[in-house]
Amino acid sequence: MTQPVSPPRSSTGKVPPAGHAPAWRGLTARADVRTLSLLGVLAVLVLIGGFTKPDEFLDTRNLQLVLTQASVIGVVTVGMTFVITSGGIDLSVGAIVALASVWATTVATQEYGFAGILFTAVIVGVGCGLVNGLLIAYGAMVPFIATLAMLASARGLALQITDGRTQIVTVPSVLDLGERDAYVLGVPPLVLVFAVVTVIGWLVLNRTTFGRRTVAVGGNAEAARLAGIDVRRQRLYLYLLSGLCCGIAAFLLIVLSGSGQNTNGNLYELDAIAAAIIGGTLLSGGRGTITGSVLGVLIFTTITNIFALNNLQSDVQQIAKGAIIVAAVLVQRRTASTT
C-alpha cells in the first residue's frame, strides 16, 4: 500500500505554512528591487542633466565621454566587488593604477610598443595584487592595514619613477584607441573592454564555483573552511583578481589620457567602494552584485558630469556623493535587519 507523503519540514522541524516561498526567491526579489531602484536613480539623473543642460548633456559626444570615464573606474570596481563580497577591502587600487600607468609608460617600456605597455600595466597590477594577497591570506594581516601599506608604497614608487613629471605616450597604436576612428558602431573601445570585463565578472561571480566560494568565504569564513574551501588560497586569488583589474584599468587610463602620471587613480579606492556599496554589495561580505556595482559607477560618473556641465564646485559634488553613500549603507542595514 502506498504510504502517505509527509509535508516538507524546515530545519526546526516545523511544517512551513502553505504558500511559503523559498528563501532564495525573497533574495532574488530584493535584488530585483535594488536593481530597479538604481535604474530609477540613473534615469532621474539623466532627466536632470537633460533638463539643466539639454544641448550639452544629451549630446552624443558627451554621453560617449560619460561611458568612457566610467569604464576606467568601472573595471576597478568589478575587482573591488569580488574583494568586498569575500569580506575584505582593498584601499590600494588607486595607487596600483598609478604605479602600473607610470611603469608602463617609461621610455624603456614604450620601446616595446603596444604589447609592452599592455603587458607591463597588467603584470604590475597582478604583482601588487599578489603582494596584497600573500600578506592578507598567508601573513594573517588585516586587509585594511595590508592594502593601506600598499597604497603608500605604490604611490611612493610611482612618484620615484616619474620624479613628479608626466610621461607622454608616443606609441601611435595606443593613442589611436582613443580616437573616434577607432569607435565600433559609435562605441569607444574602452567601453567595449569595460563591457567584456563586466560580463566575465558577472559570469564568474554568479555561475562558477569560484564565485560561490567567494560568497561563502564572505558569509562565514570558518564555515567555508569546514566545508572544504581553502580560504587562504581563495583570498589570494581574489586580490590577484583585483590587481588584474587595476592593471587593465591603468592601460585604459593610458589610452584615455595619453600619458602616465603618479597622480593617476586618485581616490579610485573610495569611488570603487562607494559604487559597490550603493550597488548592493555588503561591506560585511557574503553578498555581491556586479550589475549593481556597474550601475553605481554609472550613477557617480553621471553626477560628476552634470556637476561639471553646470559649473558647480567639486566640494558640493563630494557632499552629494557622501550623502548617497550614507543613504545606501542605511538601506543595507535596514534590509539586513529585516532579513
Short mmCIF file of C-alpha atoms in Angstrom, two decimals:
data_model
loop_
_atom_site.label_atom_id
_atom_site.label_comp_id
_atom_site.label_asym_id
_atom_site.label_seq_id
_atom_site.Cartn_x
_atom_site.Cartn_y
_atom_site.Cartn_z
CA MET A 1 0.00 0.00 0.00
CA THR A 2 1.28 3.46 -0.86
CA GLN A 3 2.49 5.39 2.19
CA PRO A 4 1.22 8.96 2.57
CA VAL A 5 3.82 11.58 1.76
CA SER A 6 4.60 13.80 4.76
CA PRO A 7 4.76 17.52 4.17
CA PRO A 8 8.23 19.08 3.96
CA ARG A 9 9.67 20.34 7.20
CA SER A 10 12.02 23.17 7.99
CA SER A 11 15.33 22.81 9.82
CA THR A 12 13.46 23.41 13.11
CA GLY A 13 11.13 20.51 12.42
CA LYS A 14 8.12 22.71 11.79
CA VAL A 15 5.97 22.38 8.73
CA PRO A 16 6.19 25.59 6.69
CA PRO A 17 2.88 27.31 6.11
CA ALA A 18 1.06 26.81 2.85
CA GLY A 19 2.24 29.10 0.13
CA HIS A 20 5.56 29.70 1.91
CA ALA A 21 8.14 30.77 -0.70
CA PRO A 22 11.77 29.55 -0.53
CA ALA A 23 14.31 31.99 0.89
CA TRP A 24 16.15 32.35 -2.40
CA ARG A 25 13.04 33.78 -4.02
CA GLY A 26 12.98 36.55 -1.43
CA LEU A 27 16.63 37.31 -2.05
CA THR A 28 16.04 37.42 -5.80
CA ALA A 29 13.06 39.73 -5.34
CA ARG A 30 15.12 42.09 -3.17
CA ALA A 31 17.93 42.06 -5.74
CA ASP A 32 15.46 42.96 -8.47
CA VAL A 33 14.09 45.82 -6.37
CA ARG A 34 17.62 47.16 -5.78
CA THR A 35 18.43 46.98 -9.48
CA LEU A 36 15.21 48.72 -10.45
CA SER A 37 15.84 51.38 -7.79
CA LEU A 38 19.32 52.07 -9.16
CA LEU A 39 17.96 52.25 -12.69
CA GLY A 40 15.36 54.71 -11.42
CA VAL A 41 18.05 56.89 -9.81
CA LEU A 42 20.09 56.80 -13.02
CA ALA A 43 17.01 57.73 -15.07
CA VAL A 44 16.31 60.69 -12.75
CA LEU A 45 19.90 61.89 -13.14
CA VAL A 46 19.60 61.68 -16.92
CA LEU A 47 16.41 63.73 -16.75
CA ILE A 48 18.12 66.31 -14.53
CA GLY A 49 21.07 66.53 -16.91
CA GLY A 50 18.78 66.79 -19.90
CA PHE A 51 16.71 69.50 -18.22
CA THR A 52 19.59 71.66 -16.95
CA LYS A 53 21.88 71.34 -19.99
CA PRO A 54 19.85 69.71 -22.79
CA ASP A 55 22.13 70.64 -25.67
CA GLU A 56 25.33 69.64 -23.90
CA PHE A 57 24.37 66.69 -21.69
CA LEU A 58 22.35 64.81 -24.34
CA ASP A 59 25.00 65.39 -27.00
CA THR A 60 26.34 62.10 -28.35
CA ARG A 61 29.93 63.05 -27.63
CA ASN A 62 29.13 63.89 -24.01
CA LEU A 63 27.35 60.56 -23.48
CA GLN A 64 30.33 58.77 -25.03
CA LEU A 65 32.58 60.70 -22.64
CA VAL A 66 30.50 59.65 -19.64
CA LEU A 67 30.71 55.99 -20.63
CA THR A 68 34.44 56.25 -21.35
CA GLN A 69 35.17 57.82 -17.97
CA ALA A 70 33.00 55.20 -16.28
CA SER A 71 34.97 52.43 -17.98
CA VAL A 72 38.23 53.02 -16.09
CA ILE A 73 36.80 53.15 -12.58
CA GLY A 74 34.23 50.52 -13.61
CA VAL A 75 36.89 47.89 -14.29
CA VAL A 76 38.45 48.64 -10.89
CA THR A 77 35.01 48.34 -9.26
CA VAL A 78 34.45 44.86 -10.71
CA GLY A 79 37.58 43.63 -8.92
CA MET A 80 36.63 45.53 -5.75
CA THR A 81 33.20 43.88 -5.76
CA PHE A 82 34.79 40.44 -5.54
CA VAL A 83 37.07 41.52 -2.68
CA ILE A 84 34.27 43.11 -0.65
CA THR A 85 31.98 40.13 -1.28
CA SER A 86 34.63 37.94 0.36
CA GLY A 87 34.63 40.17 3.44
CA GLY A 88 37.83 42.02 2.51
CA ILE A 89 38.74 45.51 1.39
CA ASP A 90 41.35 46.96 -0.96
CA LEU A 91 42.44 50.54 -0.30
CA SER A 92 45.36 50.31 -2.71
CA VAL A 93 43.55 50.11 -6.06
CA GLY A 94 44.07 53.79 -6.95
CA ALA A 95 47.76 53.66 -6.10
CA ILE A 96 48.18 50.41 -8.07
CA VAL A 97 46.57 52.07 -11.11
CA ALA A 98 49.03 54.96 -10.76
CA LEU A 99 52.06 52.69 -10.41
CA ALA A 100 51.00 50.48 -13.33
CA SER A 101 50.35 53.50 -15.56
CA VAL A 102 53.74 55.14 -14.94
CA TRP A 103 55.68 51.88 -15.11
CA ALA A 104 54.03 51.08 -18.43
CA THR A 105 54.81 54.50 -19.92
CA THR A 106 58.53 54.75 -19.21
CA VAL A 107 60.76 55.28 -22.23
CA ALA A 108 62.19 51.77 -21.88
CA THR A 109 58.74 50.18 -21.82
CA GLN A 110 57.42 52.20 -24.77
CA GLU A 111 60.23 50.82 -26.93
CA TYR A 112 58.30 47.52 -26.93
CA GLY A 113 55.21 49.20 -28.35
CA PHE A 114 51.58 48.35 -27.69
CA ALA A 115 52.25 44.86 -26.32
CA GLY A 116 54.95 46.12 -23.98
CA ILE A 117 52.72 48.80 -22.46
CA LEU A 118 49.75 46.47 -22.04
CA PHE A 119 51.85 43.63 -20.61
CA THR A 120 53.65 45.91 -18.16
CA ALA A 121 50.44 47.51 -16.90
CA VAL A 122 48.80 44.13 -16.31
CA ILE A 123 51.84 42.46 -14.75
CA VAL A 124 52.44 45.36 -12.35
CA GLY A 125 48.79 45.23 -11.27
CA VAL A 126 48.89 41.47 -10.75
CA GLY A 127 52.21 41.75 -8.90
CA CYS A 128 50.80 44.27 -6.45
CA GLY A 129 47.71 42.11 -6.01
CA LEU A 130 49.98 39.13 -5.29
CA VAL A 131 51.76 41.04 -2.52
CA ASN A 132 48.42 42.09 -1.01
CA GLY A 133 47.10 38.55 -1.20
CA LEU A 134 50.16 36.96 0.38
CA LEU A 135 50.20 39.45 3.25
CA ILE A 136 46.48 39.01 3.94
CA ALA A 137 45.96 35.32 3.22
CA TYR A 138 49.23 33.82 4.46
CA GLY A 139 50.65 36.67 6.55
CA ALA A 140 47.41 36.98 8.54
CA MET A 141 47.44 40.76 8.15
CA VAL A 142 44.22 42.73 8.38
CA PRO A 143 43.17 43.74 4.81
CA PHE A 144 42.82 47.38 5.86
CA ILE A 145 46.43 47.55 7.09
CA ALA A 146 47.98 45.49 4.27
CA THR A 147 46.32 47.45 1.48
CA LEU A 148 46.96 50.76 3.24
CA ALA A 149 50.67 49.88 3.26
CA MET A 150 50.46 49.02 -0.45
CA LEU A 151 48.73 52.35 -1.10
CA ALA A 152 51.60 54.29 0.46
CA SER A 153 54.31 52.14 -1.15
CA ALA A 154 52.82 52.17 -4.65
CA ARG A 155 52.26 55.93 -4.58
CA GLY A 156 55.81 56.49 -3.40
CA LEU A 157 57.27 54.22 -6.08
CA ALA A 158 55.17 55.89 -8.77
CA LEU A 159 56.47 59.27 -7.68
CA GLN A 160 60.04 57.98 -7.69
CA ILE A 161 59.71 56.58 -11.22
CA THR A 162 58.27 59.80 -12.67
CA ASP A 163 60.15 62.24 -10.45
CA GLY A 164 56.90 64.19 -10.41
CA ARG A 165 56.78 64.60 -14.20
CA THR A 166 54.15 63.49 -16.70
CA GLN A 167 55.27 60.68 -19.03
CA ILE A 168 53.88 61.21 -22.52
CA VAL A 169 52.90 58.19 -24.61
CA THR A 170 54.43 58.19 -28.10
CA VAL A 171 53.19 54.80 -29.35
CA PRO A 172 50.65 55.51 -32.16
CA SER A 173 48.81 52.17 -31.82
CA VAL A 174 47.98 53.00 -28.19
CA LEU A 175 46.94 56.59 -28.87
CA ASP A 176 44.78 55.53 -31.83
CA LEU A 177 42.45 53.59 -29.49
CA GLY A 178 41.31 56.88 -28.05
CA GLU A 179 40.47 58.42 -31.42
CA ARG A 180 36.96 58.49 -32.85
CA ASP A 181 38.10 56.47 -35.86
CA ALA A 182 38.57 53.50 -33.51
CA TYR A 183 34.95 53.57 -32.31
CA VAL A 184 32.89 50.48 -33.11
CA LEU A 185 29.36 51.50 -34.20
CA GLY A 186 29.80 54.69 -32.20
CA VAL A 187 31.02 52.87 -29.09
CA PRO A 188 34.52 53.72 -27.77
CA PRO A 189 36.91 50.73 -27.44
CA LEU A 190 37.33 51.45 -23.73
CA VAL A 191 33.60 50.97 -23.20
CA LEU A 192 33.74 47.66 -25.04
CA VAL A 193 36.56 46.49 -22.76
CA PHE A 194 34.53 47.54 -19.72
CA ALA A 195 31.52 45.63 -21.06
CA VAL A 196 33.60 42.48 -21.57
CA VAL A 197 35.10 42.71 -18.06
CA THR A 198 31.62 43.24 -16.61
CA VAL A 199 30.13 40.23 -18.38
CA ILE A 200 33.04 37.99 -17.38
CA GLY A 201 32.84 39.25 -13.80
CA TRP A 202 29.09 38.58 -13.65
CA LEU A 203 29.51 35.06 -15.01
CA VAL A 204 32.36 34.25 -12.63
CA LEU A 205 30.52 35.54 -9.56
CA ASN A 206 27.12 34.04 -10.38
CA ARG A 207 27.80 30.96 -12.46
CA THR A 208 31.05 29.40 -11.25
CA THR A 209 32.41 27.54 -8.24
CA PHE A 210 34.87 30.39 -7.73
CA GLY A 211 32.00 32.82 -7.27
CA ARG A 212 30.17 30.53 -4.85
CA ARG A 213 33.35 30.11 -2.82
CA THR A 214 33.81 33.87 -2.73
CA VAL A 215 30.32 34.36 -1.32
CA ALA A 216 30.83 31.50 1.16
CA VAL A 217 34.09 32.96 2.47
CA GLY A 218 32.47 36.35 2.90
CA GLY A 219 29.41 34.92 4.61
CA ASN A 220 31.27 32.76 7.13
CA ALA A 221 34.97 32.02 6.62
CA GLU A 222 35.10 29.32 9.32
CA ALA A 223 32.08 27.51 7.93
CA ALA A 224 33.61 27.73 4.46
CA ARG A 225 36.85 26.19 5.79
CA LEU A 226 34.95 23.35 7.45
CA ALA A 227 33.13 22.77 4.15
CA GLY A 228 36.47 22.09 2.46
CA ILE A 229 37.21 25.50 0.92
CA ASP A 230 40.83 26.64 1.09
CA VAL A 231 40.02 30.09 2.47
CA ARG A 232 43.58 31.42 2.30
CA ARG A 233 44.05 30.41 -1.32
CA GLN A 234 40.66 31.87 -2.24
CA ARG A 235 41.60 35.20 -0.68
CA LEU A 236 44.91 35.18 -2.53
CA TYR A 237 43.10 34.64 -5.83
CA LEU A 238 40.70 37.49 -5.07
CA TYR A 239 43.46 40.04 -4.51
CA LEU A 240 45.18 38.78 -7.65
CA LEU A 241 41.90 39.43 -9.48
CA SER A 242 41.70 42.93 -8.00
CA GLY A 243 45.27 43.61 -9.13
CA LEU A 244 44.48 42.34 -12.62
CA CYS A 245 41.52 44.72 -12.87
CA CYS A 246 43.77 47.58 -11.74
CA GLY A 247 46.29 46.72 -14.45
CA ILE A 248 43.60 46.71 -17.13
CA ALA A 249 42.21 50.00 -15.80
CA ALA A 250 45.71 51.51 -15.88
CA PHE A 251 46.03 50.65 -19.57
CA LEU A 252 42.61 52.16 -20.29
CA LEU A 253 43.66 55.30 -18.44
CA ILE A 254 46.84 55.48 -20.52
CA VAL A 255 44.75 55.30 -23.69
CA LEU A 256 42.31 57.92 -22.36
CA SER A 257 44.92 60.45 -21.19
CA GLY A 258 47.82 59.60 -23.49
CA SER A 259 50.20 59.74 -20.54
CA GLY A 260 51.28 58.20 -17.28
CA GLN A 261 51.25 60.23 -14.04
CA ASN A 262 51.89 59.43 -10.41
CA THR A 263 48.61 61.21 -9.56
CA ASN A 264 46.55 58.81 -11.68
CA GLY A 265 43.85 56.84 -9.88
CA ASN A 266 43.46 59.44 -7.14
CA LEU A 267 40.60 58.39 -4.79
CA TYR A 268 39.70 55.46 -7.03
CA GLU A 269 39.53 53.27 -3.95
CA LEU A 270 36.80 55.42 -2.44
CA ASP A 271 34.84 55.64 -5.70
CA ALA A 272 35.05 51.87 -6.25
CA ILE A 273 33.99 51.05 -2.70
CA ALA A 274 31.15 53.59 -2.87
CA ALA A 275 29.90 52.22 -6.21
CA ALA A 276 29.92 48.66 -4.88
CA ILE A 277 28.09 49.68 -1.69
CA ILE A 278 25.28 51.60 -3.36
CA GLY A 279 25.02 48.74 -5.85
CA GLY A 280 24.08 46.33 -3.07
CA THR A 281 27.35 44.62 -2.15
CA LEU A 282 27.55 44.14 1.62
CA LEU A 283 30.57 45.67 3.33
CA SER A 284 30.49 42.78 5.81
CA GLY A 285 30.74 40.29 2.94
CA GLY A 286 28.57 37.40 1.84
CA ARG A 287 26.68 39.23 -0.90
CA GLY A 288 27.86 40.94 -4.05
CA THR A 289 26.35 42.12 -7.30
CA ILE A 290 28.28 43.06 -10.41
CA THR A 291 25.18 44.57 -12.02
CA GLY A 292 24.58 46.83 -9.04
CA SER A 293 28.23 47.89 -8.90
CA VAL A 294 28.20 48.87 -12.57
CA LEU A 295 25.03 50.90 -12.07
CA GLY A 296 26.70 52.55 -9.07
CA VAL A 297 29.64 53.55 -11.26
CA LEU A 298 27.31 55.00 -13.89
CA ILE A 299 25.41 56.96 -11.24
CA PHE A 300 28.55 58.54 -9.80
CA THR A 301 30.01 59.28 -13.24
CA THR A 302 26.76 60.89 -14.35
CA ILE A 303 26.67 63.04 -11.21
CA THR A 304 30.22 64.20 -11.88
CA ASN A 305 29.35 65.06 -15.48
CA ILE A 306 26.21 67.02 -14.51
CA PHE A 307 28.13 69.00 -11.91
CA ALA A 308 30.88 69.79 -14.42
CA LEU A 309 28.43 70.94 -17.09
CA ASN A 310 26.66 73.18 -14.61
CA ASN A 311 29.94 74.64 -13.31
CA LEU A 312 29.20 73.51 -9.75
CA GLN A 313 32.08 73.28 -7.31
CA SER A 314 33.69 69.93 -6.61
CA ASP A 315 33.10 70.23 -2.86
CA VAL A 316 29.34 70.17 -3.44
CA GLN A 317 29.83 67.11 -5.62
CA GLN A 318 31.72 65.33 -2.85
CA ILE A 319 28.98 66.20 -0.35
CA ALA A 320 26.38 64.73 -2.71
CA LYS A 321 28.42 61.53 -3.09
CA GLY A 322 28.83 61.26 0.67
CA ALA A 323 25.09 61.63 1.19
CA ILE A 324 24.42 58.87 -1.34
CA ILE A 325 26.89 56.53 0.38
CA VAL A 326 25.34 57.14 3.81
CA ALA A 327 21.86 56.54 2.42
CA ALA A 328 22.99 53.30 0.76
CA VAL A 329 24.56 51.97 3.98
CA LEU A 330 21.43 52.83 5.98
CA VAL A 331 19.30 50.98 3.43
CA GLN A 332 21.65 47.99 3.69
CA ARG A 333 21.36 47.93 7.48
CA ARG A 334 17.58 48.17 7.30
CA THR A 335 17.44 45.36 4.74
CA ALA A 336 19.77 43.16 6.80
CA SER A 337 17.69 43.68 9.96
CA THR A 338 14.51 42.57 8.20
CA THR A 339 16.11 39.50 6.57
#
